[in-house]
CSV table of C-alpha atoms and ligand atoms in Angstrom, one decimal:
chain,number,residue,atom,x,y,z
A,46,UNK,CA,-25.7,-4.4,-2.9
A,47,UNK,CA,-23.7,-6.7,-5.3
A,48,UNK,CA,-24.8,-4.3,-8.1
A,49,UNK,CA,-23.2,-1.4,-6.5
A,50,UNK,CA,-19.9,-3.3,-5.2
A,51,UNK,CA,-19.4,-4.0,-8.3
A,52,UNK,CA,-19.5,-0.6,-9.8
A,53,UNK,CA,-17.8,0.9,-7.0
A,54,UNK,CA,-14.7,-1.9,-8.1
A,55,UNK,CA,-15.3,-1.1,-11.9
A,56,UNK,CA,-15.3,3.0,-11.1
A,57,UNK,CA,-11.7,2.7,-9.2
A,58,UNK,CA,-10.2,0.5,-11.4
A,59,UNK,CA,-11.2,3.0,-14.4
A,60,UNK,CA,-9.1,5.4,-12.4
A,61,UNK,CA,-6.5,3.5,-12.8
A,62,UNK,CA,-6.7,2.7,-16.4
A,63,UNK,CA,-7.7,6.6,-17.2
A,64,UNK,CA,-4.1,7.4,-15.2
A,65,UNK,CA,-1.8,4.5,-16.1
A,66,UNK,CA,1.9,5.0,-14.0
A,67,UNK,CA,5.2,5.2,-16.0
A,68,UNK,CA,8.3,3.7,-15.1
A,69,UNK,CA,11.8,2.7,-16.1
A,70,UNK,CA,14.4,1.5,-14.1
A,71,UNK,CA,18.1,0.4,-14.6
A,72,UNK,CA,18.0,-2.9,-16.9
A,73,UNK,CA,19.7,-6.9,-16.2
A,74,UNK,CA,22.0,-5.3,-13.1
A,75,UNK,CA,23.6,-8.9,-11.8
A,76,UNK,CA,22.3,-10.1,-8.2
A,77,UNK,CA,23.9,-8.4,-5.9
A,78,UNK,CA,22.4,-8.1,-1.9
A,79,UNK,CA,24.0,-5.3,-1.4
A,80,UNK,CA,23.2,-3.5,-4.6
A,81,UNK,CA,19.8,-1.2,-4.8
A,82,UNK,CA,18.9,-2.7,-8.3
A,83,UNK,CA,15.2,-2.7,-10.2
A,84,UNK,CA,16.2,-4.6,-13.4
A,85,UNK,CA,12.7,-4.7,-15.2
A,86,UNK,CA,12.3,-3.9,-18.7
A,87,UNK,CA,12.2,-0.5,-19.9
A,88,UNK,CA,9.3,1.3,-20.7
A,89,UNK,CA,10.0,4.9,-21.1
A,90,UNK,CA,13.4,6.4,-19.8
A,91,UNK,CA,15.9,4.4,-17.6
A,92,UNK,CA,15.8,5.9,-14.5
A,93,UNK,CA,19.0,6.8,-12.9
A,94,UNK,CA,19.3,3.8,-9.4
A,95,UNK,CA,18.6,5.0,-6.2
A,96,UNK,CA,21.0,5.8,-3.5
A,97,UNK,CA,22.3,2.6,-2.5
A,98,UNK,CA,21.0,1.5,1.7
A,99,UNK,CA,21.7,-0.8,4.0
A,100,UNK,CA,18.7,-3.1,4.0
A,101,UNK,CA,17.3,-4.1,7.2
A,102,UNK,CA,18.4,-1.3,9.6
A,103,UNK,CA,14.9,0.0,10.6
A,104,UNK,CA,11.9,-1.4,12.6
A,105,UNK,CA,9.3,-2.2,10.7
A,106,UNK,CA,6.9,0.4,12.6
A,107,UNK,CA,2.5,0.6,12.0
A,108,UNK,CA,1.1,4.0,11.2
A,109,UNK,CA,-1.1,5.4,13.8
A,110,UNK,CA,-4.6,4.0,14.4
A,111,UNK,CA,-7.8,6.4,14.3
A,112,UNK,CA,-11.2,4.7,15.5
A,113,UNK,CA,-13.7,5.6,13.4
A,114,UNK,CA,-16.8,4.1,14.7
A,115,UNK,CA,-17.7,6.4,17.5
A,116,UNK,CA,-19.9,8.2,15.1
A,117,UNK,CA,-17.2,11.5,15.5
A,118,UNK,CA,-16.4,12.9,12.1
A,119,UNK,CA,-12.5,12.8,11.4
A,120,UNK,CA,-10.5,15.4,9.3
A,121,UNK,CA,-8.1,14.1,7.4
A,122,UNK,CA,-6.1,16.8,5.0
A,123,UNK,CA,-3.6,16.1,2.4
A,124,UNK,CA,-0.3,17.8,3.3
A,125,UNK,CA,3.2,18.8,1.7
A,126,UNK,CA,5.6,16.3,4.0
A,127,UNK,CA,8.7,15.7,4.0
A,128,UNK,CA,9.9,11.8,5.5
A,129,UNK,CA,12.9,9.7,5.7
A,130,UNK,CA,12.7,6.1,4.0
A,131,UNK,CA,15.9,5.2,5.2
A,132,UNK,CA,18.7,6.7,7.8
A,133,UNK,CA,20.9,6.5,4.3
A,134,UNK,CA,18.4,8.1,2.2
A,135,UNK,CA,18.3,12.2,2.3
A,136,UNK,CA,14.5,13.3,3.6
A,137,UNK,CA,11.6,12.8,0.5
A,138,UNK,CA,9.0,15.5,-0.1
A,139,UNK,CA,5.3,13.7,-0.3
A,140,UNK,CA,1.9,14.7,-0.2
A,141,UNK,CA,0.2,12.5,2.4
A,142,UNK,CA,-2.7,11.8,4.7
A,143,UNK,CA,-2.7,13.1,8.4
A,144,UNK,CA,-4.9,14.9,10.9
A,145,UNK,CA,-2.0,17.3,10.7
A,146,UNK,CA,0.9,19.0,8.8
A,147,UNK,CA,2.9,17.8,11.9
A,148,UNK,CA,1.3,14.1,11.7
A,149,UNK,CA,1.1,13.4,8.4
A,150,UNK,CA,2.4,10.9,7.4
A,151,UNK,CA,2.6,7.7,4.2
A,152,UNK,CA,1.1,5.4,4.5
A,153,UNK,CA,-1.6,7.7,6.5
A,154,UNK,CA,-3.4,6.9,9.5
A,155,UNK,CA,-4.9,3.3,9.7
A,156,UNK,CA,-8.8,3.7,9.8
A,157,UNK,CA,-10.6,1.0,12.0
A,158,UNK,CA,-14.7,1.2,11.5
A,159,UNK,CA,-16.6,-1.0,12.8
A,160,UNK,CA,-19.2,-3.2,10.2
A,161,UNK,CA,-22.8,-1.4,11.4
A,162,UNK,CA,-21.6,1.7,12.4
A,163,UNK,CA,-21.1,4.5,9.2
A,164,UNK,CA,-18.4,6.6,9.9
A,165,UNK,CA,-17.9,9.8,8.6
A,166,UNK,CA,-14.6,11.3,7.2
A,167,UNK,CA,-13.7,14.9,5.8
A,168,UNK,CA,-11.1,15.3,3.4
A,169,UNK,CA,-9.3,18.3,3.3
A,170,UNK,CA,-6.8,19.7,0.8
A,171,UNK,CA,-4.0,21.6,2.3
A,172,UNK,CA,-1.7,21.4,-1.0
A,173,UNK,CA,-0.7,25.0,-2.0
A,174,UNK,CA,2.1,24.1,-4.6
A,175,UNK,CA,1.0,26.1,-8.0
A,176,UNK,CA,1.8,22.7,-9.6
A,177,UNK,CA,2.5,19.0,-8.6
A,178,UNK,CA,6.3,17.9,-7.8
A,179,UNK,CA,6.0,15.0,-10.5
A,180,UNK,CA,5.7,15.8,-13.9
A,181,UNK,CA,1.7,15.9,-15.4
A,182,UNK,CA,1.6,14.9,-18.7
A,183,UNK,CA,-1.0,17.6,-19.7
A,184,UNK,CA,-1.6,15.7,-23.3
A,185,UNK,CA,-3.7,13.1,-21.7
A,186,UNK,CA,-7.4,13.6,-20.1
A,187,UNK,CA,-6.4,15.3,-16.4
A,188,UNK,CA,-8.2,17.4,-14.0
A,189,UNK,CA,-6.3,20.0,-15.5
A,190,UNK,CA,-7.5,23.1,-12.9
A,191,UNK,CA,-7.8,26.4,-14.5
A,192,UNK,CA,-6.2,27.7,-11.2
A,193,UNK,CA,-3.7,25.3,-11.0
A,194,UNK,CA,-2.7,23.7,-7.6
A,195,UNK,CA,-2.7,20.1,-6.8
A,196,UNK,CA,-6.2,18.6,-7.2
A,197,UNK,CA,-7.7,15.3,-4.6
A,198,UNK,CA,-10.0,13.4,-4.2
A,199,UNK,CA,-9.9,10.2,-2.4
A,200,UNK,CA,-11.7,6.8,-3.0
A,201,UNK,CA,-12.0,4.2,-0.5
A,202,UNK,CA,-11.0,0.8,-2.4
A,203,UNK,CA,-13.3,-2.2,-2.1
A,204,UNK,CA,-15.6,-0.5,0.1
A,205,UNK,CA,-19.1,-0.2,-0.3
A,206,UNK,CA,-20.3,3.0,-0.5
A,207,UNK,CA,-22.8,5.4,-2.0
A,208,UNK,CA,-21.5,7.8,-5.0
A,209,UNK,CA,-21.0,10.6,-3.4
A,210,UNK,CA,-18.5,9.3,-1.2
A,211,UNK,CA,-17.0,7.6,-3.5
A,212,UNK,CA,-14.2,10.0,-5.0
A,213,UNK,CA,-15.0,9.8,-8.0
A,214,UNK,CA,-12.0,10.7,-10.6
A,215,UNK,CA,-13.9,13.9,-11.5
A,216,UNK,CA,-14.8,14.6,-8.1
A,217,UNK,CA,-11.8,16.4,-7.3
A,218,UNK,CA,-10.8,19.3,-5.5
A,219,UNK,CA,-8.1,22.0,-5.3
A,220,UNK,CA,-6.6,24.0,-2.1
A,221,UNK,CA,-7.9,26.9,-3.1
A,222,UNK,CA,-11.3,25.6,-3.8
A,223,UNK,CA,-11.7,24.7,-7.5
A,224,UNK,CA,-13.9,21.7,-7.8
A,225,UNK,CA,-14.3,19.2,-10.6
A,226,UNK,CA,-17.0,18.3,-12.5
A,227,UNK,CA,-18.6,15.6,-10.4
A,228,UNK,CA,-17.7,17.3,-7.5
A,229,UNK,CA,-20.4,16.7,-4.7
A,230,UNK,CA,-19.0,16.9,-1.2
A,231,UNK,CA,-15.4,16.5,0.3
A,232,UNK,CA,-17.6,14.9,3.8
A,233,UNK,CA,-17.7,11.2,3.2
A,234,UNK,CA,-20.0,9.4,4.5
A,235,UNK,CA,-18.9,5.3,4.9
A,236,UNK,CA,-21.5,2.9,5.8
A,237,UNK,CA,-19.5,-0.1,6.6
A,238,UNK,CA,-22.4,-2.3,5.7
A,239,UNK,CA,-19.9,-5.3,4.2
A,240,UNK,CA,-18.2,-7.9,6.0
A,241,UNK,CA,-14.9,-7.6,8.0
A,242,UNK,CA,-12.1,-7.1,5.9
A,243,UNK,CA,-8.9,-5.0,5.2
A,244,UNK,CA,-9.6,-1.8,2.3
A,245,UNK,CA,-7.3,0.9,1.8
A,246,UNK,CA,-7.7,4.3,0.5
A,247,UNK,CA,-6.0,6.3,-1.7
A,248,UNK,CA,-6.1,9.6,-4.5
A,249,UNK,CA,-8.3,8.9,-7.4
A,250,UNK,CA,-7.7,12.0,-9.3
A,251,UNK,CA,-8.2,12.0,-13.1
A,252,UNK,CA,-5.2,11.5,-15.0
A,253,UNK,CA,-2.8,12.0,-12.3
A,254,UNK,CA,-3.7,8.9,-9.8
A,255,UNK,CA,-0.7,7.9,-10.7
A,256,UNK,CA,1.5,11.0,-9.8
A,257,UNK,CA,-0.6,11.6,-6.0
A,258,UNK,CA,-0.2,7.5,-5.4
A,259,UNK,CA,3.3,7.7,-6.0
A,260,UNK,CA,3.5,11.0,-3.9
A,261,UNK,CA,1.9,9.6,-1.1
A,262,UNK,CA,-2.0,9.7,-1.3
A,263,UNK,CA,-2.6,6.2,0.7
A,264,UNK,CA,-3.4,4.3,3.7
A,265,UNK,CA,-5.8,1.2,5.1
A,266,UNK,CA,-9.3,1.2,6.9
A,267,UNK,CA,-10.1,-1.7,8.9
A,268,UNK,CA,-14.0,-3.1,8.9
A,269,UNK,CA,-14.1,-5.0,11.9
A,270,UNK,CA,-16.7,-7.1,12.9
A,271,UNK,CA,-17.0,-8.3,16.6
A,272,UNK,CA,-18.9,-11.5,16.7
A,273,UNK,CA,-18.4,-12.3,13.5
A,274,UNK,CA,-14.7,-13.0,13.1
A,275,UNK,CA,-12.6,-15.7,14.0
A,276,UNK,CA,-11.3,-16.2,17.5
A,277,UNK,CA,-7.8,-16.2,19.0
A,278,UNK,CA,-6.6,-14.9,15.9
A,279,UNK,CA,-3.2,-12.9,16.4
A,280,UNK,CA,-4.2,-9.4,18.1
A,281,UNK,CA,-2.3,-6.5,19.3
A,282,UNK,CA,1.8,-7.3,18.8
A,283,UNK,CA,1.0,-9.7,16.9
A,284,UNK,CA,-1.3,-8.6,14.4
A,285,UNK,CA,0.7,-6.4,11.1
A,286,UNK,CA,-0.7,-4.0,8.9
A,287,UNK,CA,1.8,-3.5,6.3
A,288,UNK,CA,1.3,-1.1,3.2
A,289,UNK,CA,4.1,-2.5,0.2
A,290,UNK,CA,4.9,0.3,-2.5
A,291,UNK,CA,8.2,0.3,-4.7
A,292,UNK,CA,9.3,3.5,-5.3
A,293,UNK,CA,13.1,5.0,-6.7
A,294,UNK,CA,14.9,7.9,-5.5
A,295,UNK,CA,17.0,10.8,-6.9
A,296,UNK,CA,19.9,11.6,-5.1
A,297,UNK,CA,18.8,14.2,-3.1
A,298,UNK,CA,15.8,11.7,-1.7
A,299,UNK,CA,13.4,13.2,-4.5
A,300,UNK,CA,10.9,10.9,-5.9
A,301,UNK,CA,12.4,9.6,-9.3
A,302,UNK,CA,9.4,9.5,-12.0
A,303,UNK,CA,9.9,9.6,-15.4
A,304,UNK,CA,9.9,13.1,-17.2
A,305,UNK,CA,9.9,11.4,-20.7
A,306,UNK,CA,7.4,9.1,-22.4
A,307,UNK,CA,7.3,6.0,-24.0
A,308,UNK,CA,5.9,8.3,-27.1
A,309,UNK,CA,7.0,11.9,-26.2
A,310,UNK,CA,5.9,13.2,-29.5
A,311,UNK,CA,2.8,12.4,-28.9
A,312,UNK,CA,2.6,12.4,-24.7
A,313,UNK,CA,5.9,14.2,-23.1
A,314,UNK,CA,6.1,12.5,-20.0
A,315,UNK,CA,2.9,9.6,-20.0
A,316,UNK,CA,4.7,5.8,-19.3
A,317,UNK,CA,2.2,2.5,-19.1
A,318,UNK,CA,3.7,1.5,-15.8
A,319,UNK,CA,6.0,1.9,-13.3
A,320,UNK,CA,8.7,0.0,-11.2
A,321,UNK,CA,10.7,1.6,-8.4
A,322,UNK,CA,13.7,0.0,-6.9
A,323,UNK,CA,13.3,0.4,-3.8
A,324,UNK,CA,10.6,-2.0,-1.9
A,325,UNK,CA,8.9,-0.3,1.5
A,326,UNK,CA,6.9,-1.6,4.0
A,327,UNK,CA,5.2,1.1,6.0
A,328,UNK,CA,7.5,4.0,4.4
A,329,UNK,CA,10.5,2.2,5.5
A,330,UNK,CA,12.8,1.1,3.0
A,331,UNK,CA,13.5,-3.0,3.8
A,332,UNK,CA,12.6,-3.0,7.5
A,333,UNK,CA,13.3,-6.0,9.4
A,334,UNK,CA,10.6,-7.4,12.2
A,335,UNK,CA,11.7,-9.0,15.4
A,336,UNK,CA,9.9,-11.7,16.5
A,337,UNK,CA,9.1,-14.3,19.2
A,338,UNK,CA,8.7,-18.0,18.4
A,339,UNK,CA,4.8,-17.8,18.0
A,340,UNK,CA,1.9,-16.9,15.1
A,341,UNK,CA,1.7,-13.6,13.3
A,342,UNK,CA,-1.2,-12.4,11.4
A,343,UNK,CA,-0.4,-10.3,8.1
A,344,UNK,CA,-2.7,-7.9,6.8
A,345,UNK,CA,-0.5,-6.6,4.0
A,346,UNK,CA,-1.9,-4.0,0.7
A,347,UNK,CA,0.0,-3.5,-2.5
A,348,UNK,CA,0.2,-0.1,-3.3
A,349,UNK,CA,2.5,0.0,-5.8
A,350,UNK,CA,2.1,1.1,-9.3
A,351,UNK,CA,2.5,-2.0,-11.1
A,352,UNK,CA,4.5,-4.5,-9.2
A,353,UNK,CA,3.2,-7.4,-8.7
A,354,UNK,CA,4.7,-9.4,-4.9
A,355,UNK,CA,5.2,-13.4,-5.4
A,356,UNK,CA,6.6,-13.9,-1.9
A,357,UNK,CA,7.8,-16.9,0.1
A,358,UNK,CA,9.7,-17.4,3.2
A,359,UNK,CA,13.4,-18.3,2.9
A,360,UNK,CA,13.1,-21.0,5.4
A,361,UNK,CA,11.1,-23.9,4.6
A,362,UNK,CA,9.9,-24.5,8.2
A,363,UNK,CA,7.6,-22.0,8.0
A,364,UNK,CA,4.6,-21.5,6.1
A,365,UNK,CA,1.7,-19.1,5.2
A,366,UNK,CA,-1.7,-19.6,6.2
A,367,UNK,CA,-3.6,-17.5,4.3
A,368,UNK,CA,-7.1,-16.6,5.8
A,369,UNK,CA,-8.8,-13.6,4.0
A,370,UNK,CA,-8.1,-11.7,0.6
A,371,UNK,CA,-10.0,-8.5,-0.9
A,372,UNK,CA,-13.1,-9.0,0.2
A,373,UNK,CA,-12.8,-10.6,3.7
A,374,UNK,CA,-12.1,-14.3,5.4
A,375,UNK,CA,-11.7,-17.3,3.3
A,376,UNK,CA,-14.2,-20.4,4.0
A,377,UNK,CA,-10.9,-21.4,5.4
A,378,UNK,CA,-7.2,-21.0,6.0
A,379,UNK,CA,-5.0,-22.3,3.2
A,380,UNK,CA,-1.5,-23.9,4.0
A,381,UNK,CA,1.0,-22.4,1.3
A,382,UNK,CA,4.5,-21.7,0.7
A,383,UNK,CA,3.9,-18.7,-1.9
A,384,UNK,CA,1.4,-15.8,-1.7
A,385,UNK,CA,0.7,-13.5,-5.2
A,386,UNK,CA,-0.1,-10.0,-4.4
A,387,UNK,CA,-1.2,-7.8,-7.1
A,388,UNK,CA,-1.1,-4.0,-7.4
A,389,UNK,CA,-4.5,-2.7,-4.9
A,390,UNK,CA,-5.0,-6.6,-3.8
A,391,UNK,CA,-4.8,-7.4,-0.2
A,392,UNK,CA,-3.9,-10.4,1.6
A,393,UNK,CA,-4.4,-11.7,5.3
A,394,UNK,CA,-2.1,-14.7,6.5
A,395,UNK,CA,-0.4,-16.1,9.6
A,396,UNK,CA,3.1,-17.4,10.0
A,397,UNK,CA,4.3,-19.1,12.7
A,398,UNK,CA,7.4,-18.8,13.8
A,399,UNK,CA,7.1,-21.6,17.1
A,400,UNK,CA,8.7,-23.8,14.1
A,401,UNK,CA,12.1,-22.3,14.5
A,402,UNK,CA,14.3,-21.4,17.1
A,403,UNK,CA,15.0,-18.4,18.2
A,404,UNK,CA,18.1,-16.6,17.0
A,405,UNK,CA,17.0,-17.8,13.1
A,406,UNK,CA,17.0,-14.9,10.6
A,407,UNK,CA,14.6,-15.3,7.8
A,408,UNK,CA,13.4,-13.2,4.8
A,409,UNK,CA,10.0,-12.4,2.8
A,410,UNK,CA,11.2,-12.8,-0.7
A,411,UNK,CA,10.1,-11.5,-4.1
A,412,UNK,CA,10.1,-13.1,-6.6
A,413,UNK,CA,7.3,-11.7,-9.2
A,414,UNK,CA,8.9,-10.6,-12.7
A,415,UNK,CA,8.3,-7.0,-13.7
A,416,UNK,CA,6.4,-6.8,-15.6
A,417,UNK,CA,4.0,-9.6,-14.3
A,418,UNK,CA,4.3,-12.2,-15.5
A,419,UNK,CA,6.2,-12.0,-18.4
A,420,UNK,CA,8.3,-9.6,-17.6
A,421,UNK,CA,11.9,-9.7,-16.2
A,422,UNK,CA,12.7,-11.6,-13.2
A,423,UNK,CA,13.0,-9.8,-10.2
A,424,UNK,CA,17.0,-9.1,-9.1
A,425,UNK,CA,19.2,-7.6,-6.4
A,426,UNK,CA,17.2,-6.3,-4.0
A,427,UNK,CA,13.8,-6.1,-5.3
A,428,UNK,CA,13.9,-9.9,-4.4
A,429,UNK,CA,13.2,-9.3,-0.4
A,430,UNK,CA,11.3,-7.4,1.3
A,431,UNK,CA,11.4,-7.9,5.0
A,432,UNK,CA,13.7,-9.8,7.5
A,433,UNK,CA,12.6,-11.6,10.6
A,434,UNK,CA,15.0,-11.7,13.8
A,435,UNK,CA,13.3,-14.6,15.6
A,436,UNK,CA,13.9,-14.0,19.5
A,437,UNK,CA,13.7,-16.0,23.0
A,438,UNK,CA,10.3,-14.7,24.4
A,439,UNK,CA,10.7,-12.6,27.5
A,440,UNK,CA,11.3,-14.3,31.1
A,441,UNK,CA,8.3,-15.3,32.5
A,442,UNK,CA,5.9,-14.0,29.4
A,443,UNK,CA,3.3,-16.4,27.9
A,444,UNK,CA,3.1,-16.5,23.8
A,445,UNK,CA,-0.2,-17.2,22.8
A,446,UNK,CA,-0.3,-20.6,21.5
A,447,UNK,CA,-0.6,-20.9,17.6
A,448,UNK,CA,-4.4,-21.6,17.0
A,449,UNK,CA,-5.6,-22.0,13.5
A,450,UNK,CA,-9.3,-20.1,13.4
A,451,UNK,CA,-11.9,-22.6,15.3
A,452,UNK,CA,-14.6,-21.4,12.0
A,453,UNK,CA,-12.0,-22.4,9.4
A,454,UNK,CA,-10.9,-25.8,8.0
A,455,UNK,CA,-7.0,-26.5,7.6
A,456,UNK,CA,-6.4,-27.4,4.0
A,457,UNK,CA,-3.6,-28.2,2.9
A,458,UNK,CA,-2.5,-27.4,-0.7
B,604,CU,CU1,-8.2,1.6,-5.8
C-alpha cells in the first residue's frame, strides 16, 4: 500500500513537472493596501495588474457538499462557467467541476467519503470550445487532440487509488470523445482505504495542467473516519474548507496568462511558473469571515500554480494549532504562530478566537516570497488573505468551549 501511495504522489507530481505554469506579474509596486499588486520577479512577460477591488467585501462562502459514501455513483462534468470573483471584478469565464452547467462551480463541489466505503465518481466532459481560452504552447509534449477541443482527465491528489482511476496525464478525454493514450475509463472507482484526511482533486492533463488548473479544474474530497478521529473537534459553522489559488485578471474579468515565453523562439507561450495578483479563498477574491469568540478548525489546500502561503495572524493573541497535514492528523496538535503552505499541500489547524474580544478585526497574512524562497517578498495585497470580524455570540447561544483533541498532546514550539 505504501508502494502504491507512493507512485500515485510521484505520477501527479510528474504532471506537474511535464506542464510547469508560467507567470509574470507587475514588478517592486510599493505597499500599498489598497493597491491590487503581485510584485514577484518576472519570468516571462509582465502581465498587465488586475482591476483594482475592495478587499474584504464578500463572505467567505463553502462550496456545496456531495456525500459520496452511500455507494451512489456521482456525475460530475466539466463545464464552460462563467463566475464573479469580486462585485468589482466583471464576470470570468472557467471551466469547472459541477453536477450541472447551472451548478458548476470553482472550487467544485466538496466530496466527503467515508474511509471503508469506495465511492464511485464519473467524470464527464462537457467542454465544446474547438480550443482552450488560455494559450497552449503546442511546442511542448501536450495531449495535442487531432480533433481538437479541450481534453480532461482528473486525478485525485494524495489519495490512494488503483491506476485506472487515477487520471493519468495521458488518460485524457475530449467532449467529443477522443481519448488519450492511457485512456481506460472516465468511471472512477475510489477506495478510500487511507486514513482521514483532507485531498483535493483537480485536471491532470498532459502539458496543459497548468492551463485547466488555472481555468478552474479543482476542488476537495473529505475521507472521514468516524471512530477514528479526534473528538469535539470544531464541526459544522465552525469547521472551514477553504481552497487558496492566486490568479490575475484582464480587464474585462478574463483570466490573465501569459501569451509569451520565457524562450519564445524556442516555446511561444511556455513560462516555468506562475503568480497571479489576486489571492482567493473559495473563488472569492479577499473574503472576510465573521466570527464568534470560540475555536475554528481550518482545512485549507493550495491550489495555486506556484505560490507558496507563509501565513500568520496579525494579532498576537491568537495562535494556530495545527493538527493534520497531507496525509492526515498529527501525533499531536502543534502551537505556532506561522503555517507554510506549498502549492498542492494541505493544512488542518484551529484558531481560537475566545482570546479576543469581540469587535477585534484581524487578518491571515502572507508573507511567502515569490518565488519561494528566494524570490521577492510578497507586497500590496498579496500579503493578506482573509479578514476576521470577531462578533458577540448570539443571546442566549452556547459556543462550544475551545477543546484541544483528547488523542493529541499540546506541544508547544
Ligand atoms: Cu496533484
Amino acid at each position: 500500500m505504501e508502494r502504491r501511495a507512493l507512485l500515485v504522489l510521484v505520477v501527479c507530481w510528474l504532471g506537474l513537472l511535464l506542464s510547469p505554469g508560467a507567470g509574470a506579474a507587475d514588478d517592486h509596486l510599493p505597499h500599498d493596501n489598497n493597491q491590487t499588486s503581485g510584485g514577484v520577479q518576472s519570468f516571462c512577460q509582465a502581465l498587465d495588474p488586475s482591476p483594482q477591488v475592495q478587499p474584504f467585501v464578500e463572505e467567505l462562502t463553502q462550496p456545496p457538499v456531495i456525500d459520496i459514501s452511500t455507494g451512489q455513483q456521482l456525475t460530475l462534468g466539466v463545464y464552460k462557467i462563467k463566475q464573479k470573483f469580486h462585485p468589482d471584478l466583471p464576470e470570468t469565464t472557467l471551466y469547472a467541476y459541477g453536477t450541472s452547467e447551472a451548478t458548476a462551480s470553482s472550487p467544485g463541489p466538496t466530496l466527503v467519503a467515508t474511509r471503508g466505503n469506495e465511492s464511485y465518481v464519473r467524470w464527464e466532459n462537457h467542454l465544446n470550445d474547438t480550443q482552450h481560452f488560455l494559450t497552449v504552447d503546442h511546442t511542448i509534449h501536450w495531449a495535442n487532440p487531432k480533433t481538437g477541443g479541450v481534453p480532461i482527465v482528473t486525478h485525485l491528489h494524495g489519495g490512494e487509488v488503483l491506476s485506472e482511476s487515477d487520471g493519468y496525464p495521458d488518460a485524457w478525454y475530449t467532449s467529443s470523445g477522443e481519448l488519450g493514450p492511457s485512456f481506460t475509463t472516465q468511471n472512477y472507482t475510489y477506495a478510500n482505504s487511507q486514513p482521514a484526511a483532507l485531498l483535493w482533486y483537480h485536471d491532470h492533463t498532459v502539458g496543459i495542467t497548468r492551463l485547466n488548473m488555472l481555468a478552474g479544474m479543482n476542488g476537495m474530497y473529505v475521507v472521514k473516519s468516524p471512530g477514528e478521529e479526534p473528538a469535539n473537534l470544531p464541526s459544522g459553522e465552525f469547521e472551514r474548507l477553504i481552497v487558496v489559488q492566486d490568479k490575475q485578471f484582464h480587464a474585462d474579468g478574463a483570466v490573465n496568462f501569459p501569451t509569451v515565453g520565457v524562450s519564445p523562439g524556442v516555446h511561444p507561450s511556455w513560462c516555468p511558473e506562475y503568480y497571479g495578483d489576486t489571492i482567493i479563498l473559495n473563488g472569492k477574491a479577499w473574503p472576510f469571515m465573521t466570527v464568534y469568540p470560540t475555536a475554528y478548525r481550518f482545512r485549507m489546500v493550495n491550489a495555486a500554480n506556484a505560490r507558496y502561503f507563509v501565513m500568520t495572524l496579525s494579532d498576537p493573541r491568537l495562535r494556530f494549532y495545527q493538527i493534520g497535514t497531507d496525509g492526515g492528523y498529527l501525533h499531536m496538535p502543534l502551537n505556532l504562530t506561522m503555517l507554510t503552505m506549498g502549492p498542492a499541500e494541505r493544512l488542518d489547524f484551529l484558531v481560537d478566537f475566545s482570546t479576543v474580544q469581540p469587535g477585534t478585526v484581524a487578518y491571515l497574512n502572507n508573507s511567502g516570497n515569490a518565488p519561494y524562497p528566494d524570490g521577492d517578498p510578497a507586497v500590496g495585497l498579496t500579503t493578506v488573505m482573509l479578514k476576521f470580524n470577531v462578533v458577540a455570540a448570539p443571546e442566549n447561544s452556547t459556543l462550544p468551549p475551545f477543546d484541544l483533541p483528547a488523542t493529541q498532546v499540546l506541544s508547544p514550539m
